[in-house]
Coordinates of C-alpha atoms in Angstrom, one line a residue:
M774 CA -27.3 -64.3 0.6
R775 CA -28.7 -60.7 0.9
E776 CA -25.4 -59.5 2.3
I777 CA -23.5 -61.0 -0.5
L778 CA -25.8 -59.5 -3.1
R779 CA -25.6 -56.1 -1.3
A780 CA -21.8 -56.3 -1.4
L781 CA -21.9 -57.1 -5.1
R782 CA -24.0 -54.0 -5.8
T783 CA -22.0 -51.7 -3.5
P784 CA -19.4 -49.4 -5.1
S785 CA -17.1 -49.8 -2.0
L786 CA -13.7 -51.3 -2.9
G787 CA -13.3 -52.6 0.6
A788 CA -16.5 -54.5 0.4
R789 CA -15.6 -56.0 -2.9
L790 CA -12.2 -57.0 -1.7
V791 CA -13.7 -58.6 1.4
L792 CA -16.2 -60.5 -0.8
M793 CA -13.4 -61.6 -3.1
L794 CA -11.3 -62.8 -0.2
T795 CA -14.3 -64.6 1.3
A796 CA -14.9 -66.3 -2.1
V797 CA -11.3 -67.3 -2.3
G798 CA -11.4 -68.7 1.3
I799 CA -14.5 -70.7 0.6
A800 CA -13.1 -72.0 -2.7
G801 CA -9.8 -72.9 -0.9
A802 CA -11.7 -74.7 1.9
L803 CA -13.7 -76.6 -0.5
G804 CA -10.6 -77.5 -2.5
A805 CA -8.8 -78.6 0.6
T806 CA -11.8 -80.7 1.7
V807 CA -12.0 -82.4 -1.7
L808 CA -8.3 -83.0 -1.8
L809 CA -8.1 -84.4 1.7
A810 CA -11.2 -86.5 1.1
S811 CA -9.8 -87.9 -2.1
V812 CA -6.6 -88.9 -0.3
L813 CA -7.6 -89.9 3.2
V814 CA -10.9 -91.6 2.6
P815 CA -9.6 -94.1 0.0
S816 CA -6.5 -94.8 2.0
F817 CA -8.3 -95.6 5.2
S818 CA -10.9 -97.6 3.3
S819 CA -8.1 -99.6 1.8
L820 CA -6.6 -100.2 5.2
E821 CA -10.0 -101.3 6.6
R822 CA -10.4 -103.7 3.7
R823 CA -7.0 -105.2 4.3
S824 CA -7.8 -105.7 7.9
A825 CA -11.0 -107.4 7.0
D826 CA -9.1 -109.6 4.5
V827 CA -6.7 -110.6 7.3
H828 CA -9.6 -111.7 9.5
V829 CA -11.1 -113.6 6.6
E830 CA -7.8 -115.4 6.0
R831 CA -7.6 -116.3 9.7
I832 CA -11.1 -117.7 9.7
E833 CA -10.5 -119.7 6.5
A834 CA -7.2 -121.0 7.8
G835 CA -8.9 -122.0 11.1
L836 CA -11.7 -123.8 9.3
R837 CA -9.1 -125.7 7.2
V838 CA -7.2 -126.6 10.4
L839 CA -10.5 -127.8 12.0
I840 CA -11.2 -130.0 9.0
A841 CA -7.7 -131.3 9.1
D842 CA -7.9 -132.1 12.8
V843 CA -11.2 -134.1 12.2
Q844 CA -9.5 -136.0 9.3
E845 CA -6.5 -136.7 11.5
V846 CA -8.9 -138.2 14.1
A847 CA -10.4 -140.5 11.5
R848 CA -6.9 -141.6 10.2
D849 CA -5.6 -142.1 13.7
H850 CA -8.6 -144.4 14.4
V851 CA -7.8 -146.5 11.4
A852 CA -4.1 -146.7 12.4
G853 CA -5.1 -147.7 15.9
V854 CA -3.5 -144.6 17.4
R855 CA -5.1 -142.9 20.3
S856 CA -6.3 -139.5 18.9
R857 CA -6.2 -136.2 20.7
G858 CA -9.2 -134.8 18.8
G859 CA -11.5 -134.7 21.8
G860 CA -15.2 -134.3 21.1
A861 CA -15.1 -136.1 17.7
R862 CA -17.4 -139.0 17.1
L863 CA -16.4 -141.9 14.9
Y864 CA -18.7 -143.8 12.6
A865 CA -17.9 -146.8 10.4
V866 CA -19.6 -146.5 7.1
P867 CA -19.7 -149.3 4.5
G868 CA -18.2 -148.5 1.2
T869 CA -15.1 -146.6 0.3
R870 CA -15.2 -142.8 0.1
A871 CA -12.6 -140.4 -1.0
P872 CA -10.7 -139.0 2.0
R873 CA -11.7 -135.4 2.4
G874 CA -13.2 -133.0 4.9
Y875 CA -16.4 -130.8 4.8
F876 CA -19.2 -129.4 6.9
L877 CA -22.7 -130.7 7.4
P878 CA -25.7 -129.5 9.4
W879 CA -25.8 -131.4 12.7
N880 CA -28.3 -131.4 15.5
G881 CA -29.4 -127.8 14.8
G882 CA -25.9 -126.7 14.4
V883 CA -22.9 -127.5 12.1
A884 CA -20.4 -130.2 12.3
A885 CA -17.0 -130.7 10.8
V886 CA -16.6 -134.1 9.0
G887 CA -13.4 -136.0 8.3
V888 CA -13.3 -139.2 6.2
A889 CA -10.6 -141.9 6.1
P890 CA -10.8 -145.4 4.5
D891 CA -10.3 -148.3 6.9
G892 CA -8.5 -150.5 4.4
R893 CA -11.2 -153.3 4.5
G894 CA -13.6 -151.7 2.0
G895 CA -15.2 -149.4 4.6
T896 CA -14.9 -145.8 5.7
I897 CA -14.3 -144.3 9.1
V898 CA -16.1 -140.9 9.5
A899 CA -15.1 -138.5 12.3
V900 CA -17.7 -135.8 13.2
R901 CA -17.0 -132.9 15.5
A902 CA -19.7 -130.2 16.4
V903 CA -18.6 -126.7 15.5
T904 CA -19.5 -124.7 18.5
R905 CA -18.9 -121.1 19.4
E906 CA -16.0 -122.2 21.7
V907 CA -14.4 -124.0 18.8
L908 CA -14.7 -121.0 16.5
S909 CA -13.5 -118.6 19.2
R910 CA -10.2 -120.5 19.3
I911 CA -10.0 -119.8 15.5
E912 CA -10.9 -116.1 15.8
P913 CA -12.5 -114.4 18.8
G914 CA -16.0 -113.2 18.2
V915 CA -16.8 -115.6 15.3
A916 CA -20.3 -117.1 15.4
I917 CA -22.2 -119.7 13.3
D918 CA -25.0 -118.5 11.1
R919 CA -27.3 -121.1 9.5
T920 CA -27.6 -118.8 6.5
R921 CA -26.3 -120.6 3.4
L922 CA -23.5 -118.7 1.8
D923 CA -21.4 -119.8 -1.2
V924 CA -18.7 -117.0 -1.2
T925 CA -17.0 -114.9 1.3
S926 CA -18.9 -111.6 2.0
I927 CA -17.7 -108.4 3.6
R928 CA -20.6 -106.0 4.2
P929 CA -19.8 -102.5 5.6
E930 CA -22.3 -100.5 7.7
R931 CA -21.9 -97.2 9.5
H932 CA -20.0 -98.4 12.6
H933 CA -19.2 -102.1 11.8
L934 CA -18.0 -104.5 9.1
Y935 CA -19.9 -107.8 8.9
V936 CA -17.6 -110.6 7.6
A937 CA -19.2 -113.9 6.5
V938 CA -17.1 -117.0 5.5
P939 CA -19.0 -120.0 4.0
L940 CA -18.8 -123.5 5.5
T941 CA -18.9 -125.7 2.4
G942 CA -20.6 -129.1 2.3
P943 CA -19.6 -132.3 0.4
D944 CA -20.9 -130.8 -2.9
G945 CA -18.8 -127.7 -2.5
R946 CA -21.8 -125.4 -1.7
G947 CA -22.2 -123.6 1.5
V948 CA -24.3 -125.1 4.3
A949 CA -23.7 -122.3 6.8
S950 CA -21.4 -119.4 7.5
A951 CA -19.0 -118.2 10.1
R952 CA -19.8 -114.6 10.8
L953 CA -17.7 -111.9 12.5
Q954 CA -18.6 -108.3 13.5
L955 CA -15.6 -105.9 13.3
P956 CA -15.7 -102.3 14.5
R957 CA -14.8 -99.7 11.8
E958 CA -12.1 -98.1 13.9
V959 CA -9.8 -97.4 10.9
S960 CA -12.5 -95.6 8.9
T961 CA -13.7 -93.7 12.1
L962 CA -10.1 -92.7 12.6
G963 CA -9.9 -91.6 9.0
R964 CA -13.1 -89.5 9.3
R965 CA -11.8 -87.8 12.4
L966 CA -8.5 -87.1 10.7
L967 CA -10.4 -85.7 7.7
L968 CA -12.5 -83.4 9.9
L969 CA -9.4 -82.4 11.8
A970 CA -7.5 -81.6 8.6
I971 CA -10.5 -79.7 7.2
A972 CA -10.9 -77.7 10.4
G973 CA -7.2 -76.9 10.4
S974 CA -7.2 -75.8 6.8
V975 CA -10.2 -73.6 7.3
L976 CA -8.6 -72.0 10.4
L977 CA -5.4 -71.5 8.5
L978 CA -7.4 -69.9 5.6
L979 CA -9.3 -67.7 8.0
L980 CA -6.1 -66.6 9.6
V981 CA -4.5 -65.9 6.2
L982 CA -7.6 -64.0 5.0
T983 CA -7.7 -61.9 8.2
M984 CA -4.1 -61.0 7.8
L985 CA -4.6 -60.2 4.1
R986 CA -7.6 -58.1 4.8
R987 CA -5.8 -56.1 7.5
M988 CA -2.8 -55.6 5.3
I989 CA -5.0 -54.5 2.4
A990 CA -6.9 -52.1 4.7
E991 CA -3.7 -50.6 6.0
Q992 CA -1.7 -50.4 2.8
V993 CA -4.5 -49.7 0.2
L994 CA -7.9 -48.9 1.6
T995 CA -6.9 -46.4 4.3
P996 CA -4.7 -44.3 2.0
L997 CA -7.4 -44.3 -0.6
A998 CA -9.9 -43.2 2.0
R999 CA -7.6 -40.4 3.1
L1000 CA -7.2 -39.3 -0.5
Q1001 CA -10.9 -39.4 -1.1
H1002 CA -11.6 -37.4 2.0
H1003 CA -9.0 -34.8 0.9
M1004 CA -10.5 -34.6 -2.6
E1005 CA -13.9 -34.1 -1.1
G1006 CA -12.5 -31.3 1.0
V1007 CA -11.0 -29.8 -2.1
R1008 CA -14.4 -30.0 -3.9
T1009 CA -16.4 -28.5 -1.1
S1010 CA -14.0 -25.8 0.0
G1011 CA -12.3 -25.0 -3.3
A1012 CA -8.9 -24.7 -1.6
L1013 CA -6.3 -26.5 -3.7
N1014 CA -4.3 -27.8 -0.8
P1015 CA -1.8 -30.6 -1.6
F1016 CA -2.4 -34.1 -0.3
P1017 CA 0.0 -34.9 2.6
H1018 CA 1.1 -38.3 1.4
E1019 CA 3.9 -40.3 2.9
A1020 CA 7.1 -40.9 0.9
R1021 CA 5.9 -44.1 -0.6
T1022 CA 7.4 -45.6 -3.8
D1023 CA 4.4 -47.8 -4.7
E1024 CA 1.3 -47.1 -6.7
I1025 CA -0.4 -45.2 -3.8
G1026 CA 2.5 -42.9 -3.5
A1027 CA 2.5 -42.3 -7.3
L1028 CA -1.2 -41.6 -7.1
G1029 CA -0.7 -39.0 -4.4
R1030 CA 2.1 -37.3 -6.3
S1031 CA 0.0 -37.2 -9.5
F1032 CA -2.9 -35.7 -7.6
N1033 CA -0.6 -33.0 -6.1
A1034 CA 0.8 -32.3 -9.5
M1035 CA -2.8 -31.9 -10.9
L1036 CA -3.7 -29.6 -8.0
A1037 CA -0.6 -27.4 -8.8
Q1038 CA -1.6 -27.3 -12.4
L1039 CA -5.2 -26.4 -11.5
L1040 CA -3.9 -23.6 -9.2
R1041 CA -1.9 -22.1 -12.0
L1042 CA -4.9 -22.4 -14.3
R1043 CA -7.1 -20.8 -11.7
E1044 CA -4.8 -17.8 -11.4
Q1045 CA -4.7 -17.5 -15.2
N1046 CA -8.4 -17.8 -15.4
A1047 CA -8.9 -15.1 -12.6
V1048 CA -6.7 -12.7 -14.6
Q1049 CA -8.5 -13.4 -17.8
T1050 CA -11.9 -13.3 -16.1
F1051 CA -11.1 -9.9 -14.6
A1052 CA -10.1 -8.6 -18.0
L1053 CA -13.1 -10.2 -19.7
G1054 CA -15.4 -8.9 -17.0
R1055 CA -14.2 -5.4 -17.5
S1056 CA -14.6 -5.8 -21.2
E1057 CA -18.1 -7.2 -21.0
S1058 CA -19.1 -4.7 -18.4
A1059 CA -17.9 -1.8 -20.6
V1060 CA -19.7 -3.4 -23.6
A1061 CA -22.9 -3.7 -21.6
V1062 CA -22.7 -0.2 -20.4
M1063 CA -22.1 1.1 -23.9
H1064 CA -25.1 -0.9 -25.1
N1065 CA -27.4 0.5 -22.5
V1066 CA -26.0 4.0 -23.1
R1067 CA -26.7 3.6 -26.8
N1068 CA -30.3 2.5 -26.1
A1069 CA -30.7 5.5 -23.7
L1070 CA -29.2 8.0 -26.2
S1071 CA -31.4 6.7 -29.1
P1072 CA -34.5 8.7 -28.0
I1073 CA -32.3 11.9 -27.8
G1074 CA -31.2 11.4 -31.3
T1075 CA -34.8 10.8 -32.4
V1076 CA -35.9 14.0 -30.7
L1077 CA -33.1 16.0 -32.2
S1078 CA -33.8 14.6 -35.6
H1079 CA -37.4 15.6 -35.4
A1080 CA -36.4 19.1 -34.3
V1081 CA -34.0 19.5 -37.2
V1082 CA -36.4 18.3 -39.9
Q1083 CA -39.6 19.9 -38.5
P1084 CA -40.6 23.0 -40.5
P1085 CA -41.1 26.4 -38.7
P1086 CA -44.7 26.9 -37.4
F1087 CA -45.0 30.2 -39.5
D1088 CA -43.3 32.2 -42.3
V1089 CA -41.3 35.0 -40.5
A1090 CA -41.1 37.1 -43.6
L1091 CA -44.9 37.1 -44.0
V1092 CA -45.3 38.1 -40.4
R1093 CA -42.9 41.0 -40.8
R1094 CA -44.7 42.2 -43.9
A1095 CA -48.0 42.0 -42.0
L1096 CA -46.6 44.0 -39.1
D1097 CA -45.2 46.6 -41.5
E1098 CA -48.5 46.9 -43.2
L1099 CA -50.3 47.3 -39.9
A1100 CA -48.0 50.1 -39.0
G1101 CA -49.1 52.1 -42.0
P1102 CA -51.6 54.9 -41.5
E1103 CA -53.7 54.3 -44.5
L1104 CA -55.1 50.8 -43.9
E1105 CA -58.6 49.6 -44.3
E1106 CA -60.3 48.2 -41.2
A1107 CA -61.2 44.9 -42.9
R1108 CA -57.6 44.5 -44.1
R1109 CA -56.3 45.4 -40.6
A1110 CA -58.6 42.8 -39.0
R1111 CA -57.3 40.1 -41.4
L1112 CA -53.7 41.0 -40.7
V1113 CA -54.2 41.0 -37.0
A1114 CA -55.9 37.6 -37.1
F1115 CA -52.9 36.3 -39.2
V1116 CA -50.4 37.6 -36.7
V1117 CA -52.3 36.2 -33.8
Q1118 CA -52.6 32.8 -35.5
A1119 CA -48.8 32.9 -36.2
L1120 CA -48.1 33.7 -32.6
D1121 CA -50.4 30.8 -31.4
A1122 CA -48.6 28.4 -33.7
G1123 CA -45.2 29.6 -32.4
A1124 CA -46.4 29.1 -28.8
V1125 CA -47.6 25.5 -29.7
A1126 CA -44.3 24.8 -31.4
M1127 CA -42.4 26.2 -28.4
A1128 CA -44.4 24.0 -26.0
Q1129 CA -43.7 21.0 -28.2
R1130 CA -40.0 21.9 -28.2
V1131 CA -40.0 22.3 -24.4
A1132 CA -41.6 18.8 -24.1
Q1133 CA -39.1 17.3 -26.4
D1134 CA -36.3 19.0 -24.6
A1135 CA -37.6 17.6 -21.3
M1136 CA -37.7 14.1 -22.8
A1137 CA -34.2 14.5 -24.0
R1138 CA -33.1 15.7 -20.6
R1139 CA -34.8 12.7 -19.0
A1140 CA -33.0 10.4 -21.4
L1141 CA -29.7 12.1 -20.7
A1142 CA -30.3 11.8 -17.0
H1143 CA -31.0 8.1 -17.5
V1144 CA -27.6 7.8 -19.3
L1145 CA -25.9 9.6 -16.4
D1146 CA -27.6 7.2 -14.0
I1147 CA -26.4 4.2 -16.0
I1148 CA -22.8 5.5 -15.9
G1149 CA -23.0 6.5 -12.3
Q1150 CA -24.5 3.1 -11.3
Q1151 CA -21.7 1.3 -13.2
Q1152 CA -19.0 3.4 -11.5
A1153 CA -20.5 3.0 -8.0
A1154 CA -20.8 -0.8 -8.1
A1155 CA -18.9 -2.2 -11.1
H1156 CA -18.5 -5.7 -9.7
E1157 CA -20.9 -5.8 -6.7
R1158 CA -24.3 -7.5 -6.5
P1159 CA -26.9 -4.8 -7.1
R1160 CA -28.6 -3.4 -4.0
L1161 CA -32.3 -4.1 -4.1
S1162 CA -35.1 -2.0 -2.7
A1163 CA -38.8 -1.4 -3.3
C1164 CA -39.5 0.1 -6.8
D1165 CA -42.7 1.2 -8.4
L1166 CA -42.8 -0.9 -11.6
T1167 CA -45.6 1.2 -13.1
A1168 CA -43.6 4.4 -12.8
V1169 CA -40.6 2.8 -14.5
L1170 CA -42.8 1.5 -17.3
A1171 CA -44.3 5.0 -17.9
Q1172 CA -40.9 6.6 -17.9
Q1173 CA -39.3 4.1 -20.3
A1174 CA -42.4 4.1 -22.6
A1175 CA -42.1 7.9 -23.0
I1176 CA -38.4 7.5 -24.0
A1177 CA -38.8 4.5 -26.2
G1178 CA -41.9 5.7 -28.1
H1179 CA -39.9 6.8 -31.1
A1180 CA -36.8 4.6 -30.6
G1181 CA -37.3 2.1 -33.4
G1182 CA -38.1 4.5 -36.2
A1183 CA -41.9 3.8 -36.0
I1184 CA -44.4 5.2 -33.5
A1185 CA -45.1 2.6 -30.8
V1186 CA -48.3 3.2 -28.8
F1187 CA -47.9 1.8 -25.3
A1188 CA -50.9 0.5 -23.2
L1189 CA -49.7 0.6 -19.6
P1190 CA -51.2 -0.5 -16.3
D1191 CA -52.5 2.3 -14.0
A1192 CA -52.2 1.0 -10.5
P1193 CA -48.8 1.1 -8.8
V1194 CA -47.0 -2.3 -8.5
M1195 CA -44.1 -2.5 -6.0
V1196 CA -41.3 -4.9 -6.7
R1197 CA -38.0 -5.7 -5.1
A1198 CA -35.3 -4.6 -7.5
N1199 CA -32.6 -2.0 -8.4
A1200 CA -34.3 1.0 -9.9
V1201 CA -31.6 1.9 -12.3
L1202 CA -31.0 -1.6 -13.5
L1203 CA -34.8 -2.2 -13.8
S1204 CA -35.1 0.9 -15.9
Q1205 CA -32.3 -0.3 -18.2
V1206 CA -34.0 -3.8 -18.5
V1207 CA -37.4 -2.3 -19.3
G1208 CA -35.8 0.3 -21.7
N1209 CA -34.1 -2.5 -23.5
L1210 CA -37.3 -4.6 -23.8
F1211 CA -39.3 -1.5 -25.0
A1212 CA -36.6 -0.6 -27.5
N1213 CA -36.6 -4.2 -28.9
A1214 CA -40.4 -4.0 -29.2
A1215 CA -40.3 -0.7 -31.1
E1216 CA -37.5 -2.1 -33.4
A1217 CA -39.6 -5.2 -34.0
I1218 CA -42.6 -3.0 -35.0
A1219 CA -40.4 -0.9 -37.3
A1220 CA -39.0 -4.1 -38.9
T1221 CA -42.5 -5.0 -40.2
G1222 CA -42.4 -1.8 -42.4
R1223 CA -45.3 -0.2 -40.6
T1224 CA -45.2 3.3 -39.3
Q1225 CA -47.1 2.5 -36.1
G1226 CA -47.6 -0.4 -33.8
R1227 CA -48.9 -1.3 -30.4
V1228 CA -47.2 -2.6 -27.2
T1229 CA -49.5 -3.9 -24.5
V1230 CA -48.0 -4.1 -21.0
S1231 CA -49.7 -5.9 -18.1
T1232 CA -48.7 -7.0 -14.5
A1233 CA -50.1 -9.7 -12.2
H1234 CA -49.2 -11.1 -8.8
D1235 CA -48.2 -14.7 -8.6
G1236 CA -47.7 -15.6 -4.9
D1237 CA -44.7 -13.6 -3.7
Q1238 CA -43.7 -12.7 -7.3
V1239 CA -44.8 -10.1 -9.9
R1240 CA -45.1 -11.2 -13.5
L1241 CA -44.7 -8.5 -16.2
R1242 CA -45.9 -9.2 -19.7
I1243 CA -44.8 -7.0 -22.7
V1244 CA -46.7 -8.0 -25.9
D1245 CA -45.9 -6.3 -29.2
D1246 CA -47.3 -6.8 -32.7
G1247 CA -43.9 -6.7 -34.3
E1248 CA -42.0 -9.1 -36.6
G1249 CA -41.8 -11.9 -33.9
F1250 CA -39.3 -14.8 -34.3
D1251 CA -39.1 -18.5 -35.0
P1252 CA -39.9 -20.5 -31.8
A1253 CA -36.9 -22.8 -32.6
V1254 CA -34.4 -20.0 -31.9
A1255 CA -36.0 -19.2 -28.5
P1256 CA -33.2 -21.0 -26.5
L1257 CA -30.5 -19.0 -28.4
L1258 CA -32.0 -15.5 -27.8
F1259 CA -30.1 -15.0 -24.5
R1260 CA -26.8 -16.2 -25.8
R1261 CA -24.1 -13.6 -25.9
G1262 CA -23.6 -12.2 -29.5
F1263 CA -26.8 -13.8 -30.9
S1264 CA -29.2 -11.5 -32.8
T1265 CA -32.3 -12.2 -35.0
R1266 CA -31.5 -9.2 -37.2
A1267 CA -28.7 -9.7 -39.7
H1268 CA -28.2 -5.9 -40.2
K1269 CA -27.7 -5.3 -36.5
S1270 CA -24.5 -6.1 -34.7
G1271 CA -24.3 -6.7 -31.0
G1272 CA -26.6 -9.3 -29.5
L1273 CA -25.9 -8.1 -26.0
G1274 CA -29.2 -6.6 -24.9
L1275 CA -31.2 -9.8 -24.1
H1276 CA -28.0 -11.5 -22.7
W1277 CA -27.4 -8.6 -20.4
C1278 CA -31.1 -8.3 -19.4
A1279 CA -31.3 -12.0 -18.5
N1280 CA -28.2 -11.8 -16.4
T1281 CA -29.3 -8.6 -14.7
L1282 CA -32.7 -10.0 -13.8
G1283 CA -31.0 -13.1 -12.5
A1284 CA -28.8 -11.0 -10.2
M1285 CA -32.0 -9.4 -8.9
D1286 CA -33.6 -12.8 -8.2
G1287 CA -35.8 -12.5 -11.3
A1288 CA -36.1 -14.2 -14.7
L1289 CA -36.8 -13.4 -18.3
R1290 CA -38.6 -15.5 -20.9
L1291 CA -39.4 -14.7 -24.6
D1292 CA -42.3 -16.4 -26.5
S1293 CA -43.5 -16.0 -30.1
A1294 CA -46.0 -17.8 -32.3
G1295 CA -43.7 -17.4 -35.3
R1296 CA -42.5 -14.8 -37.8
G1297 CA -44.9 -11.9 -38.3
R1298 CA -47.0 -12.9 -35.3
G1299 CA -45.4 -10.6 -32.6
A1300 CA -43.6 -11.6 -29.5
T1301 CA -44.1 -11.6 -25.7
A1302 CA -41.5 -10.9 -23.0
I1303 CA -42.3 -12.2 -19.6
V1304 CA -40.4 -10.7 -16.7
T1305 CA -40.6 -12.2 -13.2
L1306 CA -39.5 -10.2 -10.2
P1307 CA -39.9 -10.7 -6.4
A1308 CA -42.7 -8.6 -5.0
A1309 CA -41.7 -6.0 -2.4
T1310 CA -42.6 -6.7 1.2
E1311 CA -44.8 -4.3 3.1
A1312 CA -41.9 -3.1 5.1
M1313 CA -39.9 -2.3 2.0
A1314 CA -42.9 -0.6 0.4
V1315 CA -43.5 1.6 3.4
A1316 CA -39.8 2.5 3.5
A1317 CA -39.9 3.4 -0.1

């Protein structure tokens, strides 16, 4: 039963076919058994009943002959003829009785009685004891049973039939019975024939089912298994090799031809997809590079804008007038001292402005160098997996914080960690990711309308990974849109086109075995960027 239930639950077509064939075989065997039993058993039972009826007729005829013989003895005695009915006793009985024959109990047995009138008002009665020898001449094996029986009885048992014929007395009721035990040879033969027929039909069904199973396995299951194995090979290897099917004209051949046609179509689609993917990859790569270059050029524009709108540290005309007046011979000492102090103050302001300009130029040069690094990195490995090495995350954070401080139009104050944190990444790509995230934080602060905001950066080790948290107090976002932030082309700012920064950052971190997640408590409540990167091993840190 467990095997049948397991076969019912199994998805194997072969097991289901075997189960179906087995069920058909069992049903066929049961049907053949019922059919044969319904035909053979009644037929042999009828033959057995007819055989028993023949024996009953013989016994009844023999008993009638026995009565007739006894009556003949009585009539012969009346006629004065010497009778041949040996063993019969004659009795003269007064009174006239109707001539007839019957049986009576006699000396512990049964006797046949014949009556004949003597013609003088009396009756001659002939009595003959019915012994086993007398009955055996009627039917071999018949015996007397003192059990009273009024009608003929045929009682079947397992191996024998018991036939009982009544011996009727003068009142027509039975005084004893003649019994005969008959072996049930006909029914036994019928049972044997039934069993033989059932065994033959079962063997025939088993032979047919075995041949059907073998034919189904060769013609259906084996080709399907080969096709499944080939499809599994296509799935695991990716090679769209055609299925080597035979030139069959049935459904299996049609299935193989359809599968090969599908493979050919997939091969054409793969080639078209490869061409389109290459073109799309170049387009997306160029868009991503331009996006990162734009982010890197943004601080340069900010520095240049400040330099253009910043007023001069002193009035040049006033300084020239002060110098001309100092060159005059007739100048009071007090006036001279004030003019000298003014000129010195102007020179100091110019020196401070010059130092600020130099610092701004240095920041612009670093941003420009970062742009060149981005372009160079893209040219060196346009479609290769980035090479990873040990990088100082703290140094990258400090460099990108200096560049992104004025990127969003508002001053972003960065709180950075002090201790070096070594991670396994690509330095240029990591700088671009951090620059993108810092630029987004600065833009989020500017979107609130404030002129200054704060960005808090922290790092922590989590096993063999480093977790970087960038928390800003900018505009934040609705938590419901968090799953859409990394989708290409999606942006939370309606006035800004693109939507490539976070998409590119997530893909780049994934290529470096890292991850990116964004969280926010809601609009106006800031946002948190969580970057996960593998920590650099000691060997990589030493090599760096």
